[in-house]
C-alpha positions as a Python dict, from the first residue, in 0.01 Angstrom:
ca = {
    (1, 'M'): (0, 0, 0),
    (2, 'S'): (-349, -102, -200),
    (3, 'G'): (-672, -152, -33),
    (4, 'N'): (-750, -399, -334),
    (5, 'R'): (-719, -758, -228),
    (6, 'D'): (-478, -953, -460),
    (7, 'L'): (-702, -1249, -611),
    (8, 'S'): (-397, -1483, -557),
    (9, 'F'): (-401, -1404, -205),
    (10, 'D'): (-456, -1702, 35),
    (11, 'P'): (-468, -1610, 414),
    (12, 'K'): (-331, -2012, 479),
    (13, 'E'): (-14, -1969, 239),
    (14, 'H'): (62, -1557, 233),
    (15, 'Q'): (203, -1381, 524),
    (16, 'H'): (-41, -1056, 618),
    (17, 'L'): (-86, -821, 896),
    (18, 'R'): (-423, -842, 1115),
    (19, 'Y'): (-553, -565, 1343),
    (20, 'N'): (-614, -602, 1718),
    (21, 'P'): (-873, -359, 1821),
    (22, 'L'): (-856, -425, 2179),
    (23, 'K'): (-472, -297, 2179),
    (24, 'D'): (-460, -76, 1851),
    (25, 'S'): (-176, -277, 1733),
    (26, 'W'): (-83, -516, 1451),
    (27, 'V'): (5, -926, 1448),
    (28, 'L'): (204, -1053, 1136),
    (29, 'V'): (51, -1391, 1011),
    (30, 'S'): (314, -1624, 862),
    (31, 'A'): (113, -1933, 784),
    (32, 'H'): (385, -2079, 565),
    (33, 'R'): (639, -2103, 837),
    (34, 'M'): (434, -2396, 985),
    (35, 'K'): (587, -2610, 702),
    (36, 'R'): (935, -2557, 858),
    (37, 'P'): (1110, -2839, 1039),
    (38, 'W'): (1132, -2801, 1416),
    (39, 'A'): (1504, -2852, 1552),
    (40, 'G'): (1457, -2624, 1874),
    (41, 'Q'): (1424, -2639, 2235),
    (42, 'V'): (1182, -2932, 2357),
    (43, 'E'): (988, -2905, 2667),
    (44, 'K'): (974, -3182, 2930),
    (45, 'P'): (613, -3300, 2923),
    (46, 'P'): (380, -3193, 3226),
    (47, 'E'): (389, -3424, 3519),
    (48, 'E'): (64, -3662, 3505),
    (49, 'L'): (92, -3864, 3817),
    (50, 'I'): (-7, -3598, 4098),
    (51, 'P'): (-108, -3734, 4419),
    (52, 'R'): (-462, -3616, 4549),
    (53, 'Y'): (-286, -3528, 4856),
    (54, 'D'): (63, -3411, 4936),
    (55, 'P'): (161, -3327, 5278),
    (56, 'R'): (428, -3118, 5153),
    (57, 'N'): (206, -2880, 4925),
    (58, 'P'): (75, -2550, 5089),
    (59, 'L'): (-228, -2552, 4903),
    (60, 'C'): (-373, -2894, 5019),
    (61, 'P'): (-642, -2891, 5312),
    (62, 'G'): (-494, -2906, 5667),
    (63, 'N'): (-126, -2822, 5540),
    (64, 'T'): (104, -2538, 5683),
    (65, 'R'): (191, -2250, 5439),
    (66, 'A'): (534, -2086, 5439),
    (67, 'N'): (404, -1820, 5679),
    (68, 'G'): (304, -2071, 5946),
    (69, 'E'): (-57, -2051, 5899),
    (70, 'V'): (-245, -2372, 5861),
    (71, 'N'): (-530, -2435, 5596),
    (72, 'P'): (-884, -2545, 5701),
    (73, 'S'): (-999, -2854, 5596),
    (74, 'Y'): (-1179, -2684, 5311),
    (75, 'D'): (-1411, -2912, 5068),
    (76, 'S'): (-1494, -2655, 4818),
    (77, 'T'): (-1310, -2335, 4719),
    (78, 'F'): (-1063, -2166, 4975),
    (79, 'V'): (-942, -1815, 4971),
    (80, 'F'): (-659, -1659, 5153),
    (81, 'E'): (-408, -1367, 5147),
    (82, 'N'): (-118, -1411, 4910),
    (83, 'D'): (187, -1507, 5151),
    (84, 'F'): (415, -1340, 4916),
    (85, 'P'): (215, -1064, 4784),
    (86, 'A'): (344, -833, 4486),
    (87, 'L'): (88, -537, 4626),
    (88, 'Q'): (30, -439, 4984),
    (89, 'P'): (-208, -187, 5109),
    (90, 'D'): (19, 7, 5302),
    (91, 'A'): (294, 88, 5086),
    (92, 'P'): (461, 454, 5099),
    (93, 'D'): (411, 718, 4834),
    (94, 'P'): (712, 793, 4650),
    (95, 'G'): (608, 1159, 4578),
    (96, 'S'): (565, 1322, 4266),
    (97, 'D'): (854, 1589, 4271),
    (98, 'Q'): (1048, 1395, 4010),
    (99, 'H'): (1208, 1441, 3659),
    (100, 'P'): (1001, 1341, 3396),
    (101, 'L'): (1232, 1033, 3283),
    (102, 'F'): (1262, 897, 3612),
    (103, 'Q'): (875, 874, 3730),
    (104, 'S'): (751, 684, 4005),
    (105, 'K'): (390, 663, 4142),
    (106, 'A'): (215, 482, 4453),
    (107, 'A'): (128, 141, 4396),
    (108, 'R'): (-88, -31, 4641),
    (109, 'G'): (-343, -333, 4666),
    (110, 'V'): (-408, -675, 4792),
    (111, 'C'): (-318, -1039, 4648),
    (112, 'K'): (-525, -1326, 4738),
    (113, 'V'): (-467, -1697, 4633),
    (114, 'M'): (-789, -1887, 4522),
    (115, 'C'): (-786, -2296, 4553),
    (116, 'F'): (-1077, -2422, 4316),
    (117, 'H'): (-1056, -2754, 4493),
    (118, 'P'): (-923, -2957, 4781),
    (119, 'W'): (-785, -3222, 4535),
    (120, 'S'): (-441, -3165, 4389),
    (121, 'D'): (-497, -3417, 4101),
    (122, 'V'): (-810, -3240, 3962),
    (123, 'T'): (-825, -2940, 3687),
    (124, 'L'): (-1111, -2738, 3603),
    (125, 'P'): (-1251, -2968, 3298),
    (126, 'L'): (-1210, -3263, 3549),
    (127, 'M'): (-1421, -3082, 3783),
    (128, 'K'): (-1809, -3137, 3803),
    (129, 'K'): (-2025, -2851, 3683),
    (130, 'E'): (-2176, -2747, 4039),
    (131, 'E'): (-1787, -2743, 4128),
    (132, 'I'): (-1695, -2501, 3892),
    (133, 'I'): (-2015, -2287, 3926),
    (134, 'K'): (-1896, -2241, 4298),
    (135, 'V'): (-1561, -2112, 4137),
    (136, 'I'): (-1738, -1853, 3924),
    (137, 'D'): (-1945, -1751, 4230),
    (138, 'K'): (-1646, -1684, 4444),
    (139, 'W'): (-1501, -1507, 4157),
    (140, 'A'): (-1790, -1266, 4156),
    (141, 'E'): (-1804, -1251, 4519),
    (142, 'I'): (-1432, -1154, 4519),
    (143, 'L'): (-1477, -905, 4239),
    (144, 'E'): (-1776, -720, 4435),
    (145, 'E'): (-1546, -719, 4749),
    (146, 'L'): (-1260, -578, 4621),
    (147, 'G'): (-1390, -379, 4348),
    (148, 'A'): (-1568, -172, 4608),
    (149, 'T'): (-1231, 17, 4682),
    (150, 'Y'): (-974, -82, 4414),
    (151, 'P'): (-971, 49, 4058),
    (152, 'W'): (-872, -304, 3902),
    (153, 'V'): (-946, -646, 4018),
    (154, 'Q'): (-739, -890, 3830),
    (155, 'I'): (-852, -1268, 3837),
    (156, 'F'): (-601, -1503, 3661),
    (157, 'E'): (-508, -1854, 3649),
    (158, 'N'): (-156, -1959, 3523),
    (159, 'K'): (-156, -2339, 3477),
    (160, 'G'): (130, -2582, 3442),
    (161, 'A'): (495, -2523, 3508),
    (162, 'M'): (558, -2391, 3154),
    (163, 'M'): (343, -2090, 3247),
    (164, 'G'): (535, -2026, 3569),
    (165, 'C'): (319, -2209, 3804),
    (166, 'S'): (478, -2334, 4092),
    (167, 'N'): (209, -2558, 4250),
    (168, 'P'): (38, -2858, 4110),
    (169, 'H'): (-284, -2789, 4267),
    (170, 'P'): (-596, -2618, 4096),
    (171, 'H'): (-609, -2262, 4168),
    (172, 'C'): (-583, -1903, 4063),
    (173, 'Q'): (-492, -1555, 4191),
    (174, 'V'): (-637, -1218, 4238),
    (175, 'W'): (-471, -896, 4276),
    (176, 'A'): (-655, -590, 4316),
    (177, 'S'): (-460, -255, 4250),
    (178, 'S'): (-514, 139, 4344),
    (179, 'F'): (-429, 191, 3972),
    (180, 'L'): (-524, 87, 3633),
    (181, 'P'): (-270, -149, 3489),
    (182, 'N'): (-140, -117, 3133),
    (183, 'E'): (-339, -399, 2957),
    (184, 'P'): (-686, -289, 3058),
    (185, 'A'): (-620, 72, 3042),
    (186, 'V'): (-504, 15, 2677),
    (187, 'S'): (-839, -199, 2642),
    (188, 'D'): (-1025, 63, 2786),
    (189, 'R'): (-937, 354, 2549),
    (190, 'C'): (-970, 142, 2264),
    (191, 'Q'): (-1310, 36, 2351),
    (192, 'R'): (-1416, 381, 2446),
    (193, 'A'): (-1288, 504, 2128),
    (194, 'Y'): (-1488, 225, 1899),
    (195, 'H'): (-1816, 250, 2098),
    (196, 'Q'): (-1799, 664, 2058),
    (197, 'K'): (-1717, 613, 1667),
    (198, 'N'): (-1985, 313, 1633),
    (199, 'G'): (-2250, 324, 1871),
    (200, 'E'): (-2212, -21, 1991),
    (201, 'P'): (-1950, -180, 2238),
    (202, 'L'): (-1661, -331, 2047),
    (203, 'L'): (-1673, -708, 2175),
    (204, 'V'): (-2047, -695, 2159),
    (205, 'Q'): (-2024, -604, 1786),
    (206, 'Y'): (-1737, -860, 1759),
    (207, 'A'): (-1930, -1138, 1918),
    (208, 'K'): (-2229, -1105, 1669),
    (209, 'Q'): (-2000, -1100, 1382),
    (210, 'E'): (-1825, -1405, 1479),
    (211, 'A'): (-2135, -1615, 1569),
    (212, 'E'): (-2248, -1549, 1181),
    (213, 'K'): (-1897, -1614, 1038),
    (214, 'K'): (-1855, -1947, 1248),
    (215, 'E'): (-1481, -1993, 1084),
    (216, 'R'): (-1306, -1908, 1416),
    (217, 'V'): (-1577, -2043, 1688),
    (218, 'V'): (-1440, -2310, 1883),
    (219, 'V'): (-1757, -2384, 2098),
    (220, 'E'): (-2097, -2183, 2188),
    (221, 'N'): (-2403, -2219, 2372),
    (222, 'S'): (-2703, -1985, 2416),
    (223, 'D'): (-2493, -1733, 2648),
    (224, 'W'): (-2145, -1746, 2537),
    (225, 'L'): (-1896, -1798, 2256),
    (226, 'V'): (-1571, -1883, 2251),
    (227, 'V'): (-1361, -1794, 1936),
    (228, 'V'): (-998, -1799, 1829),
    (229, 'P'): (-979, -1432, 1777),
    (230, 'Y'): (-914, -1291, 1426),
    (231, 'W'): (-591, -1118, 1581),
    (232, 'A'): (-464, -1381, 1801),
    (233, 'T'): (-89, -1415, 1888),
    (234, 'W'): (-70, -1719, 2093),
    (235, 'P'): (-121, -2022, 1853),
    (236, 'Y'): (-439, -2164, 2009),
    (237, 'Q'): (-550, -1850, 2213),
    (238, 'T'): (-895, -1807, 2270),
    (239, 'L'): (-1156, -1526, 2372),
    (240, 'L'): (-1467, -1609, 2594),
    (241, 'L'): (-1752, -1357, 2536),
    (242, 'P'): (-2095, -1328, 2670),
    (243, 'R'): (-2356, -1291, 2396),
    (244, 'R'): (-2546, -1012, 2620),
    (245, 'H'): (-2418, -683, 2727),
    (246, 'I'): (-2241, -773, 3049),
    (247, 'L'): (-1992, -515, 3218),
    (248, 'R'): (-1852, -742, 3504),
    (249, 'I'): (-1871, -1093, 3644),
    (250, 'N'): (-2070, -1017, 3933),
    (251, 'E'): (-2347, -943, 3697),
    (252, 'L'): (-2394, -1276, 3560),
    (253, 'T'): (-2730, -1440, 3628),
    (254, 'A'): (-2740, -1810, 3772),
    (255, 'E'): (-2837, -1915, 3434),
    (256, 'E'): (-2526, -1780, 3275),
    (257, 'R'): (-2313, -1898, 3555),
    (258, 'D'): (-2448, -2240, 3470),
    (259, 'S'): (-2370, -2202, 3099),
    (260, 'L'): (-2027, -2038, 3173),
    (261, 'A'): (-1949, -2348, 3386),
    (262, 'A'): (-2056, -2573, 3100),
    (263, 'I'): (-1844, -2375, 2822),
    (264, 'M'): (-1537, -2371, 3024),
    (265, 'T'): (-1542, -2756, 3060),
    (266, 'Q'): (-1608, -2782, 2687),
    (267, 'L'): (-1309, -2538, 2595),
    (268, 'L'): (-1072, -2686, 2818),
    (269, 'T'): (-1140, -3028, 2759),
    (270, 'K'): (-1041, -2962, 2382),
    (271, 'Y'): (-768, -2796, 2506),
    (272, 'D'): (-631, -3105, 2683),
    (273, 'N'): (-757, -3327, 2415),
    (274, 'L'): (-523, -3145, 2157),
    (275, 'F'): (-213, -3310, 2274),
    (276, 'E'): (-355, -3538, 2542),
    (277, 'V'): (-175, -3346, 2820),
    (278, 'S'): (-300, -3121, 3071),
    (279, 'F'): (-264, -2814, 2871),
    (280, 'P'): (-82, -2478, 3015),
    (281, 'Y'): (-194, -2129, 2975),
    (282, 'S'): (-237, -1831, 3134),
    (283, 'M'): (-609, -1659, 3164),
    (284, 'G'): (-793, -1410, 3299),
    (285, 'W'): (-1100, -1218, 3320),
    (286, 'H'): (-1146, -828, 3196),
    (287, 'G'): (-1447, -639, 3272),
    (288, 'A'): (-1514, -280, 3357),
    (289, 'P'): (-1311, -95, 3605),
    (290, 'T'): (-1438, -62, 3959),
    (291, 'G'): (-1364, 110, 4273),
    (292, 'P'): (-1412, 505, 4181),
    (293, 'H'): (-1485, 412, 3828),
    (294, 'L'): (-1812, 220, 3941),
    (295, 'K'): (-2014, 581, 3939),
    (296, 'E'): (-1880, 626, 3557),
    (297, 'D'): (-2036, 540, 3245),
    (298, 'N'): (-1848, 219, 3118),
    (299, 'S'): (-2116, 108, 2856),
    (300, 'H'): (-1812, 90, 2618),
    (301, 'W'): (-1693, -232, 2802),
    (302, 'Q'): (-1783, -604, 2763),
    (303, 'L'): (-1686, -886, 3012),
    (304, 'H'): (-1460, -1139, 2840),
    (305, 'A'): (-1182, -1376, 2926),
    (306, 'H'): (-850, -1418, 2761),
    (307, 'Y'): (-712, -1732, 2737),
    (308, 'Y'): (-327, -1765, 2644),
    (309, 'P'): (-166, -2131, 2584),
    (310, 'P'): (210, -2145, 2473),
    (311, 'L'): (192, -2480, 2309),
    (312, 'L'): (242, -2482, 1923),
    (313, 'R'): (318, -2804, 1768),
    (314, 'S'): (295, -3081, 2031),
    (315, 'A'): (291, -3117, 2391),
    (316, 'T'): (658, -3034, 2429),
    (317, 'V'): (699, -2761, 2168),
    (318, 'K'): (583, -2404, 2270),
    (319, 'K'): (581, -2069, 2099),
    (320, 'F'): (861, -1839, 2201),
    (321, 'M'): (799, -1472, 2235),
    (322, 'V'): (1156, -1375, 2129),
    (323, 'G'): (1358, -1144, 1882),
    (324, 'Y'): (1097, -1011, 1633),
    (325, 'E'): (800, -1016, 1880),
    (326, 'M'): (1018, -825, 2124),
    (327, 'L'): (1180, -591, 1922),
    (328, 'A'): (932, -511, 1640),
    (329, 'Q'): (583, -677, 1690),
    (330, 'E'): (371, -980, 1768),
    (331, 'Q'): (407, -1264, 1508),
    (332, 'R'): (219, -1606, 1457),
    (333, 'D'): (254, -1886, 1224),
    (334, 'L'): (-71, -2122, 1244),
    (335, 'T'): (-366, -1911, 1138),
    (336, 'P'): (-679, -1834, 1373),
    (337, 'E'): (-881, -2005, 1151),
    (338, 'Q'): (-670, -2351, 1130),
    (339, 'A'): (-628, -2317, 1496),
    (340, 'A'): (-1030, -2300, 1588),
    (341, 'E'): (-1072, -2563, 1341),
    (342, 'K'): (-868, -2794, 1506),
    (343, 'L'): (-1015, -2742, 1851),
    (344, 'R'): (-1341, -2761, 1722),
    (345, 'N'): (-1301, -3078, 1580),
    (346, 'L'): (-1147, -3236, 1879),
    (347, 'P'): (-1388, -3450, 2121),
    (348, 'E'): (-1557, -3307, 2418),
    (349, 'E'): (-1500, -3589, 2643),
    (350, 'H'): (-1179, -3566, 2787),
    (351, 'Y'): (-912, -3824, 2724),
    (352, 'K'): (-855, -3928, 3070),
    (353, 'T'): (-1224, -4011, 3102),
    (354, 'R'): (-1297, -4193, 2749),
    (355, 'E'): (-1328, -4534, 2717),
    (356, 'P'): (-1032, -4734, 2592),
}
């Protein structure tokens, strides 16, 4: 395999591999496949007519949840213990005397649900900036609280039925675990190795490079940068990065929380405007490990958020991670540069509030 670039190579026309330094893996980019006609599965468009209050919705203020508890009449954020948690704090230990092919370890933790807003018919891009800042403040508070004990605190949002969200109410989840999960464990190893070799945090250097190149930048401000990463797998995947070196979300200044709320509104508005639909995605924050790791040197880490939206061609055609992706490696059609350009050129006024 030659290291010299063929002058006829065009990344928009020719397949090639791209390296993901956060996962130490490669992604196959096959841009020419976007020309193929689509006759596959078409999804049902997301529900647009959602009532502001539904007496049957367990996340609405004043309603009774499955375990019989009644929600308070909250008017901002609301956090409660997940009624059906994947992790519990008092699970028994399976022990370590096991065959090497049949290993298991203890898994303990807590799972919380956090409502962003009392209304079911709003999403983050339609909320006021001060309301989004309250969400960010609560994220920071929960990380500090649970991170005092647990090694990993995963804040994540599944938006839309296409991403498995069973409830049309603006909310996210927080799972704190007694172990470092697979994805952040790999990311920790990769960022540490890069820092040791290059003397600078991987994502700090990456943000500087992307800010100079501009070709994959979607939106930016004085504190934050959103790019479609060079190694993106999902069609309109984005990476949200601070410009300053920050380890965890609770370290953000008031000014950085304000500018984060602003750039989140910009990005999520562009997502919704792409196909004029409430854009489904899974997103989550990654920062330096917590709990016992708080006393360690984690300077190789940089706070960041991943957004993974599934839609590819329209509001009803999504990308499938099957076949080759499951058995060989990740693959994408649309190039990250093409995706970034599409998102960048979209209006910043939400289609639902736009003048007719």
